[in-house]
Amino acid sequence: MTNLKLVIVAVIAVATACQICSVHASFSDSTYFYWGADRAYVTGTDSVVLKLLQSGGSGLTSKVSYMYGSISMQIKLVAGNSAGTVTTFYLSSSGPGHDEIDFEFLGNVSGQPYTIHTNIFTNGTGQREQQFKAWFDPADGFHNYTIQWTPYSVVWLVDSVPIRVFRNHHDTQINFPDSQPMKAYASLWNADDWATQGGRIKTDWSLAPFVANFQTYNPNACFCPDPSAVWHCSSYNSANWWTDSSKYYQLTETQYYQM
C-alpha cells in the first residue's frame, strides 16, 4: 500500500471514529455502571436509579468519550434529609493530568436549599469552584442539567438557564479543556466529611437507601475515543455546530440577563 493510500485510510478511520452523537441516545445503550452495579438499575422507561447505602454508592459512565458539544441529563435528587450525600453529573478524561467539568449537588437537612457545586479541572488542576443555591426544589421533580462545551467556553445550564461561564483565555496562559476527550459520568456517594455545612452534619444512615433518579440522557456532541483525532471535533465547519462563533462565542443578551 502506498503512503498516499495509508493517509487516506487513516483519515477515513478518524472520520468514522469521531462523529456527532445521536440526540436519541439512551442510558441502556450508551452507558454502563462502572461502580456499585448492585445498587443501580435501568428502569423499563430507560431511566436510571442510583442508590447509596452505608456499604457504598453507585455510578454510571458513557461508553464513548466526547470532544465538544452539549451533554445533558434530567435528574431528580435525593429527597428529604440528604445531608452528607453528593449526587454528580460531570465530564472527565482519565489520568493524573485529566480535564473535568463538574456538576455536584450537595445534600442538605430537610427544608434547606440544595447547593449546586461547580468546578473545572484542566491538566489535573482544579480549585475553580463556584457554588449556587438552587432556586427550586431539585428533589421534587426532574430538572434538566446541561454542560455546553465549545472551543470558546464551558457553560453550566439548569433548565436552559446559564448559571456559570468559564471562558477560553488560553491567550493569557489560563488553561482550558481543549485537548482531551471526556466521558460523561453520574454518581451518588457519601461525602459527609465535607458536603453538608463543611462536614458538621453527617449522613443519617437510618434513612438509607438514598436514591437519585436520572432520565433523558442527551449527548448532542462529537464523540472521539482517540485523543489524536481531537482535530476532527475542533475543525471549524457547519457540521461542528459548537464552532459557530456567531452563536457560541458569548452568551446572548437574554442569557446574560437570566444568569
mmCIF file of C-alpha atoms in Angstrom, residues 65-221:
data_model
loop_
_atom_site.group_PDB
_atom_site.id
_atom_site.type_symbol
_atom_site.label_atom_id
_atom_site.label_comp_id
_atom_site.label_asym_id
_atom_site.label_seq_id
_atom_site.Cartn_x
_atom_site.Cartn_y
_atom_site.Cartn_z
ATOM 1 C CA SER A 65 -15.649 9.955 25.035
ATOM 2 C CA TYR A 66 -16.787 13.359 23.779
ATOM 3 C CA MET A 67 -14.916 16.377 22.483
ATOM 4 C CA TYR A 68 -17.146 19.489 22.459
ATOM 5 C CA GLY A 69 -20.912 19.675 22.247
ATOM 6 C CA SER A 70 -23.841 19.767 24.636
ATOM 7 C CA ILE A 71 -24.445 16.925 27.075
ATOM 8 C CA SER A 72 -27.438 16.889 29.373
ATOM 9 C CA MET A 73 -29.368 14.728 31.823
ATOM 10 C CA GLN A 74 -32.608 15.188 33.690
ATOM 11 C CA ILE A 75 -32.042 14.486 37.379
ATOM 12 C CA LYS A 76 -34.285 14.186 40.435
ATOM 13 C CA LEU A 77 -32.127 14.490 43.527
ATOM 14 C CA VAL A 78 -32.345 12.682 46.853
ATOM 15 C CA ALA A 79 -35.477 13.769 48.718
ATOM 16 C CA GLY A 80 -35.808 14.587 52.420
ATOM 17 C CA ASN A 81 -32.776 14.682 54.668
ATOM 18 C CA SER A 82 -29.945 14.141 52.165
ATOM 19 C CA ALA A 83 -27.190 15.569 54.391
ATOM 20 C CA GLY A 84 -23.769 14.095 53.649
ATOM 21 C CA THR A 85 -24.692 12.793 50.208
ATOM 22 C CA VAL A 86 -23.425 14.072 46.865
ATOM 23 C CA THR A 87 -25.129 13.483 43.518
ATOM 24 C CA THR A 88 -22.996 14.261 40.476
ATOM 25 C CA PHE A 89 -23.144 14.766 36.733
ATOM 26 C CA TYR A 90 -19.794 15.564 35.130
ATOM 27 C CA LEU A 91 -17.392 15.077 32.249
ATOM 28 C CA SER A 92 -13.886 13.757 32.799
ATOM 29 C CA SER A 93 -10.878 12.374 30.990
ATOM 30 C CA SER A 94 -8.544 9.927 32.744
ATOM 31 C CA GLY A 95 -5.068 10.087 34.216
ATOM 32 C CA PRO A 96 -3.296 12.451 36.643
ATOM 33 C CA GLY A 97 -3.335 15.318 34.137
ATOM 34 C CA HIS A 98 -7.038 14.948 33.459
ATOM 35 C CA ASP A 99 -9.641 17.521 32.450
ATOM 36 C CA GLU A 100 -13.015 17.598 34.221
ATOM 37 C CA ILE A 101 -16.224 19.668 34.229
ATOM 38 C CA ASP A 102 -18.440 19.165 37.302
ATOM 39 C CA PHE A 103 -21.998 19.474 38.492
ATOM 40 C CA GLU A 104 -22.127 18.318 42.134
ATOM 41 C CA PHE A 105 -25.292 18.556 44.217
ATOM 42 C CA LEU A 106 -24.518 18.719 47.930
ATOM 43 C CA GLY A 107 -27.090 17.145 50.236
ATOM 44 C CA ASN A 108 -28.834 19.077 52.975
ATOM 45 C CA VAL A 109 -31.048 18.800 56.016
ATOM 46 C CA SER A 110 -34.742 18.687 55.072
ATOM 47 C CA GLY A 111 -36.156 22.087 54.228
ATOM 48 C CA GLN A 112 -32.828 23.655 53.261
ATOM 49 C CA PRO A 113 -31.985 24.544 49.647
ATOM 50 C CA TYR A 114 -29.671 22.263 47.709
ATOM 51 C CA THR A 115 -26.188 23.599 46.937
ATOM 52 C CA ILE A 116 -25.172 23.318 43.277
ATOM 53 C CA HIS A 117 -21.393 22.992 43.335
ATOM 54 C CA THR A 118 -19.474 23.526 40.072
ATOM 55 C CA ASN A 119 -15.806 23.051 39.299
ATOM 56 C CA ILE A 120 -13.483 22.658 36.338
ATOM 57 C CA PHE A 121 -10.124 20.870 36.100
ATOM 58 C CA THR A 122 -7.534 21.396 33.381
ATOM 59 C CA ASN A 123 -4.398 19.280 33.187
ATOM 60 C CA GLY A 124 -5.159 17.891 36.641
ATOM 61 C CA THR A 125 -5.589 21.269 38.336
ATOM 62 C CA GLY A 126 -8.958 22.300 39.767
ATOM 63 C CA GLN A 127 -9.658 24.768 42.582
ATOM 64 C CA ARG A 128 -12.066 26.711 40.403
ATOM 65 C CA GLU A 129 -15.177 26.057 42.462
ATOM 66 C CA GLN A 130 -18.311 28.155 42.367
ATOM 67 C CA GLN A 131 -21.462 27.360 44.338
ATOM 68 C CA PHE A 132 -25.083 28.324 43.844
ATOM 69 C CA LYS A 133 -28.214 27.828 45.922
ATOM 70 C CA ALA A 134 -30.986 26.146 43.928
ATOM 71 C CA TRP A 135 -33.963 28.470 43.430
ATOM 72 C CA PHE A 136 -36.294 25.430 43.239
ATOM 73 C CA ASP A 137 -36.579 22.048 44.937
ATOM 74 C CA PRO A 138 -34.461 19.722 42.776
ATOM 75 C CA ALA A 139 -35.763 16.682 44.672
ATOM 76 C CA ASP A 140 -39.412 17.464 43.929
ATOM 77 C CA GLY A 141 -39.162 16.501 40.246
ATOM 78 C CA PHE A 142 -36.833 16.202 37.278
ATOM 79 C CA HIS A 143 -34.800 19.202 36.124
ATOM 80 C CA ASN A 144 -32.510 19.430 33.128
ATOM 81 C CA TYR A 145 -28.776 19.950 33.710
ATOM 82 C CA THR A 146 -26.530 20.714 30.732
ATOM 83 C CA ILE A 147 -22.816 21.082 30.175
ATOM 84 C CA GLN A 148 -22.219 23.069 26.985
ATOM 85 C CA TRP A 149 -18.582 22.745 25.946
ATOM 86 C CA THR A 150 -17.308 24.703 22.961
ATOM 87 C CA PRO A 151 -13.876 25.987 21.870
ATOM 88 C CA TYR A 152 -14.914 29.354 23.348
ATOM 89 C CA SER A 153 -16.260 28.448 26.770
ATOM 90 C CA VAL A 154 -17.837 25.973 29.140
ATOM 91 C CA VAL A 155 -21.381 26.890 30.201
ATOM 92 C CA TRP A 156 -23.321 25.195 33.017
ATOM 93 C CA LEU A 157 -27.094 25.390 32.472
ATOM 94 C CA VAL A 158 -30.041 24.451 34.688
ATOM 95 C CA ASP A 159 -33.352 24.141 32.836
ATOM 96 C CA SER A 160 -31.712 26.077 29.960
ATOM 97 C CA VAL A 161 -30.693 28.925 32.311
ATOM 98 C CA PRO A 162 -26.914 29.550 32.362
ATOM 99 C CA ILE A 163 -25.540 29.741 35.891
ATOM 100 C CA ARG A 164 -21.811 29.895 35.138
ATOM 101 C CA VAL A 165 -19.417 30.531 32.247
ATOM 102 C CA PHE A 166 -15.739 29.579 32.063
ATOM 103 C CA ARG A 167 -14.178 31.341 29.102
ATOM 104 C CA ASN A 168 -11.285 30.127 26.970
ATOM 105 C CA HIS A 169 -8.449 32.512 27.834
ATOM 106 C CA HIS A 170 -5.532 30.440 26.568
ATOM 107 C CA ASP A 171 -4.032 33.646 25.237
ATOM 108 C CA THR A 172 -3.456 34.762 28.851
ATOM 109 C CA GLN A 173 -1.950 31.411 29.925
ATOM 110 C CA ILE A 174 -5.123 30.185 31.652
ATOM 111 C CA ASN A 175 -5.645 26.545 30.753
ATOM 112 C CA PHE A 176 -8.829 25.455 29.013
ATOM 113 C CA PRO A 177 -10.076 21.897 28.323
ATOM 114 C CA ASP A 178 -9.393 21.698 24.590
ATOM 115 C CA SER A 179 -7.121 18.692 24.098
ATOM 116 C CA GLN A 180 -8.628 15.720 25.962
ATOM 117 C CA PRO A 181 -11.885 13.918 25.079
ATOM 118 C CA MET A 182 -14.018 13.265 28.153
ATOM 119 C CA LYS A 183 -16.613 10.698 29.158
ATOM 120 C CA ALA A 184 -19.889 11.580 30.878
ATOM 121 C CA TYR A 185 -20.437 10.372 34.443
ATOM 122 C CA ALA A 186 -23.208 10.359 37.035
ATOM 123 C CA SER A 187 -22.879 9.101 40.590
ATOM 124 C CA LEU A 188 -24.290 9.102 44.107
ATOM 125 C CA TRP A 189 -21.859 8.810 47.013
ATOM 126 C CA ASN A 190 -21.187 9.692 50.628
ATOM 127 C CA ALA A 191 -19.088 12.777 51.397
ATOM 128 C CA ASP A 192 -20.190 13.668 54.902
ATOM 129 C CA ASP A 193 -16.650 14.762 55.760
ATOM 130 C CA TRP A 194 -17.256 17.972 53.760
ATOM 131 C CA ALA A 195 -20.526 18.047 51.788
ATOM 132 C CA THR A 196 -23.010 19.489 54.289
ATOM 133 C CA GLN A 197 -22.047 22.547 56.320
ATOM 134 C CA GLY A 198 -18.378 21.725 55.916
ATOM 135 C CA GLY A 199 -18.826 18.219 57.314
ATOM 136 C CA ARG A 200 -20.581 19.292 60.535
ATOM 137 C CA ILE A 201 -23.747 17.433 59.505
ATOM 138 C CA LYS A 202 -23.222 13.711 58.946
ATOM 139 C CA THR A 203 -25.160 11.198 56.890
ATOM 140 C CA ASP A 204 -28.064 9.630 58.778
ATOM 141 C CA TRP A 205 -27.783 6.004 57.673
ATOM 142 C CA SER A 206 -31.120 5.126 59.264
ATOM 143 C CA LEU A 207 -32.638 6.900 56.228
ATOM 144 C CA ALA A 208 -30.813 4.716 53.686
ATOM 145 C CA PRO A 209 -31.112 3.809 50.925
ATOM 146 C CA PHE A 210 -30.717 7.296 49.442
ATOM 147 C CA VAL A 211 -31.994 7.410 45.867
ATOM 148 C CA ALA A 212 -31.288 9.700 42.894
ATOM 149 C CA ASN A 213 -33.098 9.346 39.568
ATOM 150 C CA PHE A 214 -31.820 10.147 36.062
ATOM 151 C CA GLN A 215 -33.594 10.262 32.711
ATOM 152 C CA THR A 216 -33.354 11.697 29.165
ATOM 153 C CA TYR A 217 -29.638 11.309 28.521
ATOM 154 C CA ASN A 218 -28.862 13.626 25.603
ATOM 155 C CA PRO A 219 -25.283 13.785 24.251
ATOM 156 C CA ASN A 220 -25.518 16.149 21.278
ATOM 157 C CA ALA A 221 -21.764 16.118 20.917
#
